[in-house]
Amino acid sequence: MTTLAGLSAWWLGGGLLTVAALLSGVTVWVLGQIWWGQHGTPPLTKCVSIPESLRFDCFPERSTVVTRELCEARGCCFVDGDWPSGSARGVPWCFYPPDFPSYTLGSLNETELGVRGFLTRKAKTYYPRDVVKLQLSVEFETDARLHVKITDATKPRYEVPLDVPPATKRAENPLYTIEFSKEPFGLIVKRKSSGTVLLNTTVAPLFFADQFLQISTVLPSTFIYGLGEHRSNFLHSLEWNTLTFWARDVPPTESFNLYGVHPFYLAMERDGASHGVFLMNSNAMEVVLQPAPALTWRPVGGILDFYIFLGPDPNLVLQQYQQVIGFPAMPPFWGLGFHLCRWGYGTTLQFYNIYAFFSQAAQWNDIDYMDGYRDFTIDSQKFGTLPQLVEDLHKHGQHYVMILDPGISSTQPPGSYWPYDEGLKRGIFINSTQGKPLIGKVWPGFTAFPDFSNLNTHQWWLENLDRFHSLVPFDGLWIDMNEPSNFVDGSTAGCSQEELDKPPYVPAVLGNSLSAKTICASSRQNASVHYNLHNLYGLMEAKATASALVKIRGKRPFVISRSSFPSQGRYSGHWLGDNRSEWKDMVCSIPGVLSFSLFGIPLVGADICGFSGSTSEELCTRWMQLGAFYPFARNHNTQDVKAQDPSAFSPAARTAMKTALEVRYALLPYLYSLFHRAHLQGDTVARPLFFEFPKDVATYSIDRQFLWGRGLLLTPVLEPGVNSVIGYFPRGLWYDYYTVRACSPSDHSGENLKIAAPLDHINVHVREGTILPTQKLGGSTSVGSGNALHLIAALSQNANAWGDLYWDDGESLDTFAKGDYSYLVFNVTQVRRASLPCCGVTSKLPTVVPLVTNVIHSGD
C-alpha cells in the first residue's frame, strides 16, 4: 500500500518530472497531428524509431525524385530529408521498415566443409524476376577464412571465372563463429577471441532478383579501406558515401567510377585487430557506406560470393586475401628502376635525345610511334629508325617498353592489315547482338575489340606480338584503354533496347549508362555477355599479354595495365591513370598507391609530375622526390605541354631529382627483396603506417606518409612554398637516412614532428631494428652489373637489428621455385651508446651503423 508520504516522495523525487514529460509529449503529439494534418500523413512509429544512421535506402534510383507515394508503393517508410534531388545523397528519405519482407532460411545440413541450406521468399520485391529460392553455402575453409555463397537454387548463374584454390578440409580451430537468423534471414559473423561482430546482415532485407542483388551489414568500426578504384582518402568516409564499380576511362576524379574494380575492403577493429571482406562479383555494382557504421553491397548481376578473412593483423588479412586471388608476379629487377615516357616525342630523333640524357632509365613510347595509331605498326616517316634505337638501348644495358591499345582498326582494305584480317578469320572479336563484330571508335578510328575471354584470342595476340617483336625487340608492354574505352557510347550502331543495355537498376556510373564511353553491355563474348565480363577486360588482356611475353622473350614479363580486377597482380602492375600536373593530384597519389597495395598489385605508381597540363619546377621537383619511392616510378606527360623530364629544369632542380633517384637506386636490393616477399606470401611493398602499428589509432588515417616494407618511412612535401613538413613518427627510434641522426617521439606514443624539408630534400627515416641491404650506384639496373652490396643497420633501443636480402639474376623465370637464388638473413648487435641530435632535441640513444657492415659482391 502506497502511503501519502511515499507518494509525496515519489512526486518530489521524479514523479513531477515524469508527469511534466507526459504532458509535454501530449502537447508535441497534438501539435504533430495538426502539422501532419496540414502537410501529409505522419510516419508510422516503426519508421521514426529507426535511427537515421541505420536507415537503409529503399529507393536508390538517382534519376527519380522520391515521393511518399513512390516510397510507400514499395512498402517502405518515408520521412523527408534535407538533400535536394540530384545532390550528393544523405540520410535516405525512403527506407526499409523492420518488417519488410525478406527471405526465410529453412533447415541447415552439414557438409564436408560447413553447412548448406535454402532460402525462400514468399513476397515479391519491386524489381523484376525475383529468385524465390536460393541456396546458401557456408564453408569453414581455413581457421582464418570463411566462405559464404548465395546463389539461385534452381538454375546456374554467371560466376566470376577466377581460379581459387579449393579448400580440402574443414577448419579445425576457426577464429570466427557464425550465427543464423532464420526469419528474416541473416547471418552474424563474430571474432571468437573478442566477440566483435564483424558482419551482421539482419539489419536490412536481402534482395536477389535477376538484375538487382542487395545485402547490408553493420560494421565494427568506421575504419574502412580498399573498395577501388576510386579517388579519395585512403580511409573512406562513411558519411553516406556511394562508391560505384564499373571500369571507366576517365581522368581520376572524386566520386567517379574509375579504371579498375576491386570489391574488397579491409577493416580495422576497435582493439587493433583487422579483417577483410571480398565479394567475388564482376558485375556493375554500388557499395554504400553509412555512419551507423554500415555497408550495403548492390551488384546488378551474378551471385553473392563472399570471402571473409580474419587476420587478425592487417598484414595477415592481405596474405589471406591473396591466397584466394593469387600472389603477385615477381617483376624483373630492371622494372624497379626509373622509367621515362612522353606522348609527343614526335620522332625517333626527339626520343633519342631524351634517352641519351638518361643512361639508367627504361625508355617508353606512347602511341605516336604507330602508323595511324594502329597496333603492331610503326610510322616509317617519323619512327623508321626505332628498331635500331632499341638495339642501341640494349647495348647500353637499358630497356624499352611500348604501348598497345586493345582496339584493332577495322577500316583498312582487306588483306592490308593482318591483325584485323586474321582476327576476322578466326572470329576472335567481340560481337554485337547481331552476331557480327561490334565496331566502336578509338585512336585509329573505327575499331573492333578482341575478346580476351576466348583462348583463341590469346593465340592471335601472341602471334601479333611475336611478329612485332621481331621488328622492334621491346622488353615490356604498356596496355592502355582496356576498360575497354570507346569514343562512342556502345557502338557506331548504338546498343539494343534489351535489359542488358537498359537494366531495371543502373548503378551511379558516370554517364548514367553502362555503355557510356565503352561498348554495349549486351555484346557477346566467348565466356558470357559483356554485362558480366566488362570489369574483367583489363585482367584478361593482361593475362594474355604476360603469357605472350614469357613465350616470346623467355624471361619475366613486365606489363603495366590501366584497368584491373582482383588477381591482376599475377600478370601486371598498374599506373593510376591520366592525372593532372597539380599539387592535389600528387597528394592523391599516395592513397592510390596504398589502395593498390591492398589489392595485391604492389607494382603501382602515378605519372610523376602529372600527365595533363604543364607542371611547375617546384611541383615537379617535389613530385620526382615522392615518385622516386613509388614502387613503379615513371615520369610521363601528354603532348602539347611543357616537357617535364629532369633535363627540362634548372641545374638545382635536376640535382634534387637526381639525389632522390640515387636513393632509390641505392635501395633497390631492399626494394627487390620486398617484392620477393610480396610474390612469395603477399606482403605489401608500399605500406600504410597502421600495418606496422595497428594499436596506434593515430596511424589509421595517415595517407600523406607511407612505409617501404617495415623499415623505411617516407615523409614527402605535398604543398607549395614550404621548407618543412610535419610527419607522424610512431613510437620508437627513427634514424635519418642521410645524416644518421635519431628521431624519437615520446616514450609512450607516437608524435607529430616538424622536420626540415628544403626543396632539394625528401625525408627518409629508417626504423629501429632494421637492416637495409643497399648497393653502390652503377651504370644500370642489372643485377649482374657488379655493383657492390652494402648493409645499413639501424639498432633498436635493445641494441639489435634484423634484415634480409633476396638475390637472383633479376630476370629469369621461376628462380625461387627452381632454387636459383640466394637468400640471406642478417642480424646485428651493437652495445656502444651515444648522444645524438634528434629533430631539434638531444637524446641518449643507441647509435646506427651508417657505413658498410659487410660487402657482398654480385655472384657470391
Short mmCIF file of C-alpha atoms in Angstrom, two decimals, residues 32-453:
data_model
loop_
_atom_site.label_atom_id
_atom_site.label_comp_id
_atom_site.label_asym_id
_atom_site.label_seq_id
_atom_site.Cartn_x
_atom_site.Cartn_y
_atom_site.Cartn_z
CA GLY A 32 2.35 17.00 -34.58
CA GLN A 33 -1.14 15.90 -35.55
CA ILE A 34 -2.02 19.46 -36.54
CA TRP A 35 1.21 19.71 -38.62
CA TRP A 36 0.70 16.36 -40.33
CA GLY A 37 -2.93 17.27 -40.96
CA GLN A 38 -1.68 20.24 -42.92
CA HIS A 39 1.32 18.58 -44.60
CA GLY A 40 0.53 14.88 -45.01
CA THR A 41 0.38 11.54 -43.25
CA PRO A 42 2.54 11.07 -40.15
CA PRO A 43 5.18 8.36 -40.41
CA LEU A 44 4.48 5.15 -38.56
CA THR A 45 6.06 4.67 -35.16
CA LYS A 46 8.06 1.76 -36.55
CA CYS A 47 9.61 4.18 -39.04
CA VAL A 48 10.55 7.11 -36.82
CA SER A 49 12.03 4.72 -34.26
CA ILE A 50 14.80 3.78 -36.69
CA PRO A 51 17.89 5.94 -36.08
CA GLU A 52 18.95 7.97 -39.11
CA SER A 53 22.31 6.26 -39.33
CA LEU A 54 20.59 2.86 -39.60
CA ARG A 55 18.17 3.80 -42.36
CA PHE A 56 18.88 1.65 -45.41
CA ASP A 57 17.85 3.14 -48.73
CA CYS A 58 14.70 1.63 -50.24
CA PHE A 59 14.74 3.91 -53.30
CA PRO A 60 18.34 4.20 -54.52
CA GLU A 61 17.42 5.28 -58.06
CA ARG A 62 19.08 8.64 -58.61
CA SER A 63 17.08 9.59 -61.67
CA THR A 64 13.83 9.75 -59.72
CA VAL A 65 12.59 12.30 -57.20
CA VAL A 66 11.41 10.18 -54.29
CA THR A 67 7.86 10.96 -53.18
CA ARG A 68 5.76 9.49 -50.41
CA GLU A 69 3.58 7.72 -52.93
CA LEU A 70 6.52 6.09 -54.73
CA CYS A 71 8.14 5.09 -51.47
CA GLU A 72 5.07 3.62 -49.81
CA ALA A 73 4.22 1.77 -53.01
CA ARG A 74 7.39 -0.21 -52.26
CA GLY A 75 6.22 -0.88 -48.72
CA CYS A 76 8.82 1.40 -47.19
CA CYS A 77 8.99 4.25 -44.70
CA PHE A 78 9.07 7.86 -45.90
CA VAL A 79 10.50 10.77 -43.90
CA ASP A 80 11.52 13.96 -45.71
CA GLY A 81 15.24 14.72 -45.74
CA ASP A 82 17.26 17.84 -46.39
CA TRP A 83 19.11 16.89 -49.59
CA PRO A 84 17.69 18.16 -52.88
CA SER A 85 17.16 15.91 -55.87
CA GLY A 86 20.36 15.36 -57.85
CA SER A 87 22.67 16.30 -55.00
CA ALA A 88 25.01 14.10 -53.02
CA ARG A 89 22.66 11.86 -51.08
CA GLY A 90 22.46 11.88 -47.33
CA VAL A 91 20.03 10.22 -44.92
CA PRO A 92 17.53 8.30 -47.10
CA TRP A 93 14.02 9.70 -47.25
CA CYS A 94 12.72 6.26 -48.18
CA PHE A 95 13.98 3.36 -46.09
CA TYR A 96 13.08 -0.17 -45.05
CA PRO A 97 10.81 -0.78 -42.08
CA PRO A 98 11.78 -3.57 -39.65
CA ASP A 99 9.09 -5.88 -41.07
CA PHE A 100 9.94 -5.51 -44.76
CA PRO A 101 9.59 -8.96 -46.40
CA SER A 102 12.81 -10.90 -46.93
CA TYR A 103 13.96 -14.50 -47.27
CA THR A 104 13.37 -17.29 -44.78
CA LEU A 105 16.06 -19.85 -44.00
CA GLY A 106 14.97 -23.49 -43.87
CA SER A 107 16.89 -26.26 -42.18
CA LEU A 108 20.68 -26.37 -42.40
CA ASN A 109 22.55 -29.51 -43.35
CA GLU A 110 26.13 -30.34 -42.53
CA THR A 111 28.57 -30.66 -45.42
CA GLU A 112 32.19 -31.75 -45.57
CA LEU A 113 33.37 -28.14 -45.24
CA GLY A 114 30.48 -26.43 -43.44
CA VAL A 115 26.71 -26.16 -43.81
CA ARG A 116 24.19 -25.75 -46.62
CA GLY A 117 20.60 -24.58 -46.61
CA PHE A 118 17.90 -22.98 -48.71
CA LEU A 119 16.34 -19.55 -48.57
CA THR A 120 12.80 -18.88 -49.79
CA ARG A 121 10.93 -15.67 -50.48
CA LYS A 122 7.13 -15.51 -50.38
CA ALA A 123 6.52 -11.83 -51.19
CA LYS A 124 7.93 -10.44 -54.44
CA THR A 125 10.00 -7.28 -54.40
CA TYR A 126 9.73 -4.22 -56.61
CA TYR A 127 12.45 -5.40 -59.03
CA PRO A 128 11.60 -7.88 -61.80
CA ARG A 129 12.38 -11.59 -61.78
CA ASP A 130 12.98 -12.30 -58.11
CA VAL A 131 14.84 -15.53 -57.49
CA VAL A 132 12.45 -17.02 -54.97
CA LYS A 133 14.60 -19.98 -53.91
CA LEU A 134 18.27 -19.53 -53.08
CA GLN A 135 20.99 -21.90 -51.95
CA LEU A 136 23.18 -20.85 -49.05
CA SER A 137 26.59 -22.46 -48.71
CA VAL A 138 28.86 -21.68 -45.77
CA GLU A 139 32.32 -23.24 -45.79
CA PHE A 140 34.88 -23.03 -42.97
CA GLU A 141 37.79 -23.14 -45.41
CA THR A 142 40.64 -22.30 -43.06
CA ASP A 143 40.95 -21.13 -39.48
CA ALA A 144 41.15 -17.56 -40.78
CA ARG A 145 38.92 -17.78 -43.87
CA LEU A 146 35.17 -18.15 -44.11
CA HIS A 147 33.37 -18.57 -47.45
CA VAL A 148 29.69 -17.63 -47.79
CA LYS A 149 27.95 -18.15 -51.11
CA ILE A 150 24.34 -17.35 -52.03
CA THR A 151 23.04 -18.28 -55.47
CA ASP A 152 19.98 -19.47 -57.39
CA ALA A 153 18.94 -22.90 -56.13
CA THR A 154 17.20 -23.91 -59.35
CA LYS A 155 19.49 -22.90 -62.22
CA PRO A 156 23.10 -21.79 -62.72
CA ARG A 157 24.03 -18.12 -62.84
CA TYR A 158 27.13 -16.37 -64.07
CA GLU A 159 30.08 -16.63 -61.67
CA VAL A 160 33.46 -14.90 -61.91
CA PRO A 161 35.90 -17.24 -63.68
CA LEU A 162 38.76 -16.89 -61.20
CA ASP A 163 40.72 -19.99 -60.28
CA VAL A 164 40.54 -20.13 -56.49
CA PRO A 165 42.48 -22.96 -54.82
CA PRO A 166 39.80 -25.21 -53.30
CA ALA A 167 39.70 -25.92 -49.60
CA THR A 168 40.35 -29.58 -48.87
CA LYS A 169 39.22 -29.89 -45.27
CA ARG A 170 37.10 -28.06 -42.72
CA ALA A 171 38.84 -25.61 -40.39
CA GLU A 172 39.67 -27.21 -37.07
CA ASN A 173 40.15 -24.12 -34.87
CA PRO A 174 38.42 -21.22 -36.66
CA LEU A 175 38.95 -17.69 -35.40
CA TYR A 176 35.27 -16.97 -36.07
CA THR A 177 31.79 -18.08 -35.13
CA ILE A 178 28.69 -17.75 -37.30
CA GLU A 179 25.06 -17.46 -36.25
CA PHE A 180 21.94 -17.55 -38.42
CA SER A 181 18.65 -15.71 -38.23
CA LYS A 182 16.01 -17.81 -39.91
CA GLU A 183 13.18 -15.29 -40.42
CA PRO A 184 14.03 -12.87 -41.78
CA PHE A 185 17.24 -14.49 -42.96
CA GLY A 186 20.52 -13.03 -41.82
CA LEU A 187 23.92 -14.13 -40.64
CA ILE A 188 26.18 -12.82 -37.91
CA VAL A 189 29.93 -13.42 -38.00
CA LYS A 190 31.92 -12.78 -34.83
CA ARG A 191 35.58 -12.90 -33.91
CA LYS A 192 35.82 -15.71 -31.41
CA SER A 193 38.57 -14.17 -29.27
CA SER A 194 36.89 -10.81 -28.65
CA GLY A 195 33.24 -11.33 -29.54
CA THR A 196 33.47 -8.44 -32.03
CA VAL A 197 30.67 -8.61 -34.60
CA LEU A 198 32.34 -8.44 -38.00
CA LEU A 199 29.20 -8.90 -40.11
CA ASN A 200 25.53 -8.69 -39.23
CA THR A 201 23.22 -8.86 -42.24
CA THR A 202 20.00 -8.88 -40.21
CA VAL A 203 19.84 -5.07 -40.31
CA ALA A 204 18.21 -4.86 -43.76
CA PRO A 205 16.37 -7.21 -46.13
CA LEU A 206 18.18 -9.41 -48.64
CA PHE A 207 17.36 -8.85 -52.32
CA PHE A 208 18.16 -11.37 -55.03
CA ALA A 209 16.47 -10.54 -58.32
CA ASP A 210 17.92 -11.38 -61.72
CA GLN A 211 19.48 -7.92 -62.13
CA PHE A 212 19.39 -6.50 -58.62
CA LEU A 213 21.11 -8.05 -55.62
CA GLN A 214 21.49 -6.31 -52.28
CA ILE A 215 22.78 -7.24 -48.87
CA SER A 216 23.67 -4.93 -45.98
CA THR A 217 25.73 -5.31 -42.83
CA VAL A 218 26.76 -3.27 -39.85
CA LEU A 219 30.49 -2.72 -39.41
CA PRO A 220 32.55 -2.97 -36.22
CA SER A 221 34.19 0.44 -36.72
CA THR A 222 34.48 3.40 -39.05
CA PHE A 223 37.96 2.41 -40.28
CA ILE A 224 37.34 1.02 -43.78
CA TYR A 225 39.88 0.84 -46.62
CA GLY A 226 40.01 -0.56 -50.14
CA LEU A 227 36.90 -0.68 -52.39
CA GLY A 228 38.62 0.62 -55.51
CA GLU A 229 39.26 2.07 -57.90
CA HIS A 230 38.24 5.50 -56.65
CA ARG A 231 39.92 8.79 -55.94
CA SER A 232 39.55 9.54 -52.27
CA ASN A 233 41.38 9.50 -48.99
CA PHE A 234 42.86 6.15 -48.07
CA LEU A 235 40.42 5.93 -45.15
CA HIS A 236 36.93 6.00 -46.62
CA SER A 237 34.28 8.41 -45.43
CA LEU A 238 31.17 6.72 -44.06
CA GLU A 239 29.03 9.85 -44.39
CA TRP A 240 26.52 8.37 -46.86
CA ASN A 241 29.24 7.60 -49.36
CA THR A 242 28.28 5.69 -52.51
CA LEU A 243 31.12 4.03 -54.43
CA THR A 244 30.41 2.76 -57.93
CA PHE A 245 32.20 -0.17 -59.59
CA TRP A 246 32.26 -0.22 -63.41
CA ALA A 247 35.56 0.15 -65.27
CA ARG A 248 35.64 3.54 -66.97
CA ASP A 249 38.08 5.66 -68.96
CA VAL A 250 38.09 8.99 -67.11
CA PRO A 251 40.83 11.08 -65.51
CA PRO A 252 40.90 10.39 -61.76
CA THR A 253 38.12 12.45 -60.19
CA GLU A 254 36.35 12.26 -56.85
CA SER A 255 33.03 10.35 -56.84
CA PHE A 256 33.60 8.83 -60.31
CA ASN A 257 33.96 5.15 -61.09
CA LEU A 258 37.50 4.80 -62.42
CA TYR A 259 39.60 2.34 -64.44
CA GLY A 260 39.55 -0.75 -62.22
CA VAL A 261 37.21 -2.70 -59.96
CA HIS A 262 38.20 -4.17 -56.59
CA PRO A 263 35.26 -5.17 -54.35
CA PHE A 264 37.41 -5.84 -51.31
CA TYR A 265 37.67 -3.93 -48.06
CA LEU A 266 39.92 -4.12 -45.06
CA ALA A 267 38.56 -3.01 -41.69
CA MET A 268 40.36 -2.11 -38.51
CA GLU A 269 38.50 -3.08 -35.36
CA ARG A 270 38.47 -1.01 -32.19
CA ASP A 271 41.02 -3.19 -30.41
CA GLY A 272 43.56 -3.09 -33.27
CA ALA A 273 42.55 -6.40 -34.86
CA SER A 274 41.75 -6.43 -38.56
CA HIS A 275 39.61 -8.36 -41.02
CA GLY A 276 38.80 -8.22 -44.71
CA VAL A 277 35.80 -8.98 -46.93
CA PHE A 278 35.89 -9.80 -50.65
CA LEU A 279 32.79 -10.03 -52.82
CA MET A 280 33.77 -12.08 -55.86
CA ASN A 281 31.41 -10.44 -58.32
CA SER A 282 32.37 -8.74 -61.60
CA ASN A 283 29.07 -7.07 -62.44
CA ALA A 284 28.40 -3.37 -62.13
CA MET A 285 27.68 -2.54 -58.52
CA GLU A 286 27.49 0.06 -55.80
CA VAL A 287 28.79 -0.04 -52.28
CA VAL A 288 27.07 2.34 -49.89
CA LEU A 289 28.85 3.36 -46.68
CA GLN A 290 26.80 4.98 -43.94
CA PRO A 291 27.62 6.27 -40.47
CA ALA A 292 25.92 3.54 -38.41
CA PRO A 293 28.63 2.29 -39.34
CA ALA A 294 27.21 0.04 -42.04
CA LEU A 295 27.78 -1.07 -45.61
CA THR A 296 25.49 -2.19 -48.44
CA TRP A 297 26.59 -4.26 -51.43
CA ARG A 298 24.42 -3.71 -54.52
CA PRO A 299 25.52 -5.63 -57.67
CA VAL A 300 23.25 -5.91 -60.70
CA GLY A 301 24.05 -9.50 -61.63
CA GLY A 302 25.98 -12.62 -60.77
CA ILE A 303 25.83 -14.09 -57.29
CA LEU A 304 26.77 -13.16 -53.74
CA ASP A 305 30.10 -14.90 -53.18
CA PHE A 306 31.86 -13.63 -50.07
CA TYR A 307 35.22 -14.45 -48.55
CA ILE A 308 35.83 -13.18 -45.01
CA PHE A 309 39.43 -13.03 -43.77
CA LEU A 310 40.09 -12.93 -40.04
CA GLY A 311 43.71 -11.77 -39.96
CA PRO A 312 43.97 -10.81 -37.13
CA ASP A 313 46.54 -8.20 -38.15
CA PRO A 314 46.26 -6.29 -41.45
CA ASN A 315 49.33 -7.92 -42.96
CA LEU A 316 47.79 -11.35 -42.42
CA VAL A 317 44.45 -10.20 -43.86
CA LEU A 318 46.15 -9.33 -47.15
CA GLN A 319 48.10 -12.58 -47.20
CA GLN A 320 44.84 -14.49 -46.72
CA TYR A 321 43.12 -12.44 -49.44
CA GLN A 322 45.91 -13.19 -51.89
CA GLN A 323 45.71 -16.89 -51.08
CA VAL A 324 42.32 -16.60 -52.82
CA ILE A 325 43.11 -14.26 -55.74
CA GLY A 326 46.77 -15.25 -56.25
CA PHE A 327 50.08 -13.69 -55.28
CA PRO A 328 51.65 -11.02 -57.48
CA ALA A 329 54.30 -11.82 -60.05
CA MET A 330 57.95 -11.16 -59.32
CA PRO A 331 58.99 -8.23 -61.51
CA PRO A 332 62.29 -8.10 -63.37
CA PHE A 333 64.93 -6.15 -61.48
CA TRP A 334 65.16 -3.53 -64.24
CA GLY A 335 61.44 -2.83 -63.87
CA LEU A 336 62.13 -1.29 -60.46
CA GLY A 337 64.33 1.42 -61.90
CA PHE A 338 63.21 4.83 -63.18
CA HIS A 339 61.02 4.94 -66.30
CA LEU A 340 60.65 7.84 -68.69
CA CYS A 341 57.92 8.42 -71.24
CA ARG A 342 56.07 11.11 -73.11
CA TRP A 343 53.18 11.27 -75.54
CA GLY A 344 54.53 13.66 -78.11
CA TYR A 345 58.16 12.75 -78.75
CA GLY A 346 57.19 13.19 -82.38
CA THR A 347 60.17 11.45 -83.97
CA THR A 348 62.86 8.92 -83.24
CA LEU A 349 65.38 11.77 -83.04
CA GLN A 350 63.46 13.52 -80.22
CA PHE A 351 63.18 10.21 -78.44
CA TYR A 352 66.92 9.58 -78.88
CA ASN A 353 67.84 12.98 -77.44
CA ILE A 354 65.88 12.18 -74.29
CA TYR A 355 67.15 8.66 -73.76
CA ALA A 356 70.76 9.68 -74.39
CA PHE A 357 70.44 12.04 -71.42
CA PHE A 358 69.24 9.29 -69.03
CA SER A 359 71.53 6.30 -69.11
CA GLN A 360 69.74 4.37 -66.35
CA ALA A 361 66.06 4.98 -67.20
CA ALA A 362 63.89 2.47 -69.02
CA GLN A 363 62.54 4.27 -72.08
CA TRP A 364 58.93 4.18 -73.24
CA ASN A 365 56.89 5.20 -76.26
CA ASP A 366 53.27 6.31 -76.31
CA ILE A 367 51.00 5.88 -79.36
CA ASP A 368 52.84 8.41 -81.53
CA TYR A 369 55.25 5.69 -82.75
CA MET A 370 52.36 3.95 -84.55
CA ASP A 371 51.27 4.33 -88.16
CA GLY A 372 47.83 5.92 -87.90
CA TYR A 373 47.59 4.81 -84.26
CA ARG A 374 47.24 1.18 -85.39
CA ASP A 375 48.59 -1.57 -83.14
CA PHE A 376 51.63 -3.54 -84.33
CA THR A 377 52.74 -0.83 -86.78
CA ILE A 378 55.48 1.83 -86.95
CA ASP A 379 55.24 5.25 -88.55
CA SER A 380 58.01 4.77 -91.12
CA GLN A 381 58.41 8.51 -91.66
CA LYS A 382 58.82 9.58 -88.03
CA PHE A 383 59.96 6.38 -86.30
CA GLY A 384 61.56 4.39 -89.07
CA THR A 385 64.80 4.00 -87.10
CA LEU A 386 63.07 2.85 -83.92
CA PRO A 387 64.31 -0.76 -84.24
CA GLN A 388 67.92 0.45 -84.39
CA LEU A 389 67.38 2.78 -81.47
CA VAL A 390 66.02 -0.06 -79.31
CA GLU A 391 69.01 -2.19 -80.20
CA ASP A 392 71.24 0.67 -79.09
CA LEU A 393 69.37 0.87 -75.78
CA HIS A 394 70.03 -2.81 -75.23
CA LYS A 395 73.75 -2.41 -75.97
CA HIS A 396 73.90 0.13 -73.15
CA GLY A 397 72.04 -2.08 -70.67
CA GLN A 398 68.75 -0.17 -70.97
CA HIS A 399 65.24 -1.43 -71.59
CA TYR A 400 62.33 -0.44 -73.77
CA VAL A 401 58.56 -0.50 -73.18
CA MET A 402 55.89 0.38 -75.72
CA ILE A 403 52.16 0.97 -75.59
CA LEU A 404 49.38 -1.13 -77.11
CA ASP A 405 45.64 -0.46 -77.08
CA PRO A 406 43.09 -3.27 -77.47
CA GLY A 407 41.04 -1.57 -80.21
CA ILE A 408 42.00 -3.00 -83.63
CA SER A 409 41.49 -0.74 -86.65
CA SER A 410 38.75 -2.10 -88.92
CA THR A 411 38.88 0.32 -91.87
CA GLN A 412 41.81 -0.94 -93.96
CA PRO A 413 41.25 -2.61 -97.32
CA PRO A 414 41.01 -6.39 -96.94
CA GLY A 415 44.41 -8.02 -96.98
CA SER A 416 46.31 -4.89 -95.90
CA TYR A 417 46.23 -5.16 -92.10
CA TRP A 418 46.99 -8.65 -90.77
CA PRO A 419 45.77 -8.15 -87.17
CA TYR A 420 42.22 -7.32 -88.30
CA ASP A 421 42.11 -9.68 -91.26
CA GLU A 422 43.32 -12.61 -89.20
CA GLY A 423 41.08 -11.65 -86.30
CA LEU A 424 38.04 -11.75 -88.57
CA LYS A 425 39.13 -15.08 -90.00
CA ARG A 426 39.48 -16.62 -86.54
CA GLY A 427 36.37 -15.00 -85.07
CA ILE A 428 38.17 -13.52 -82.09
CA PHE A 429 36.39 -10.15 -81.86
CA ILE A 430 33.56 -9.23 -79.52
CA ASN A 431 30.24 -9.41 -81.37
CA SER A 432 27.12 -7.29 -81.25
CA THR A 433 23.71 -8.85 -80.63
CA GLN A 434 23.52 -9.34 -84.42
CA GLY A 435 26.45 -11.75 -84.31
CA LYS A 436 28.94 -9.50 -86.15
CA PRO A 437 31.99 -7.72 -84.74
CA LEU A 438 30.93 -4.75 -82.65
CA ILE A 439 32.52 -1.61 -84.10
CA GLY A 440 33.46 1.28 -81.87
CA LYS A 441 35.86 4.17 -82.25
CA VAL A 442 39.22 4.71 -80.59
CA TRP A 443 42.52 6.35 -81.65
CA PRO A 444 42.85 4.75 -85.11
CA GLY A 445 39.19 5.44 -85.94
CA PHE A 446 36.67 2.62 -86.27
CA THR A 447 37.80 -0.40 -84.30
CA ALA A 448 36.88 -3.92 -83.30
CA PHE A 449 37.64 -5.28 -79.83
CA PRO A 450 39.45 -8.58 -79.20
CA ASP A 451 37.61 -10.98 -76.91
CA PHE A 452 40.23 -11.96 -74.35
CA SER A 453 37.82 -14.40 -72.69
#
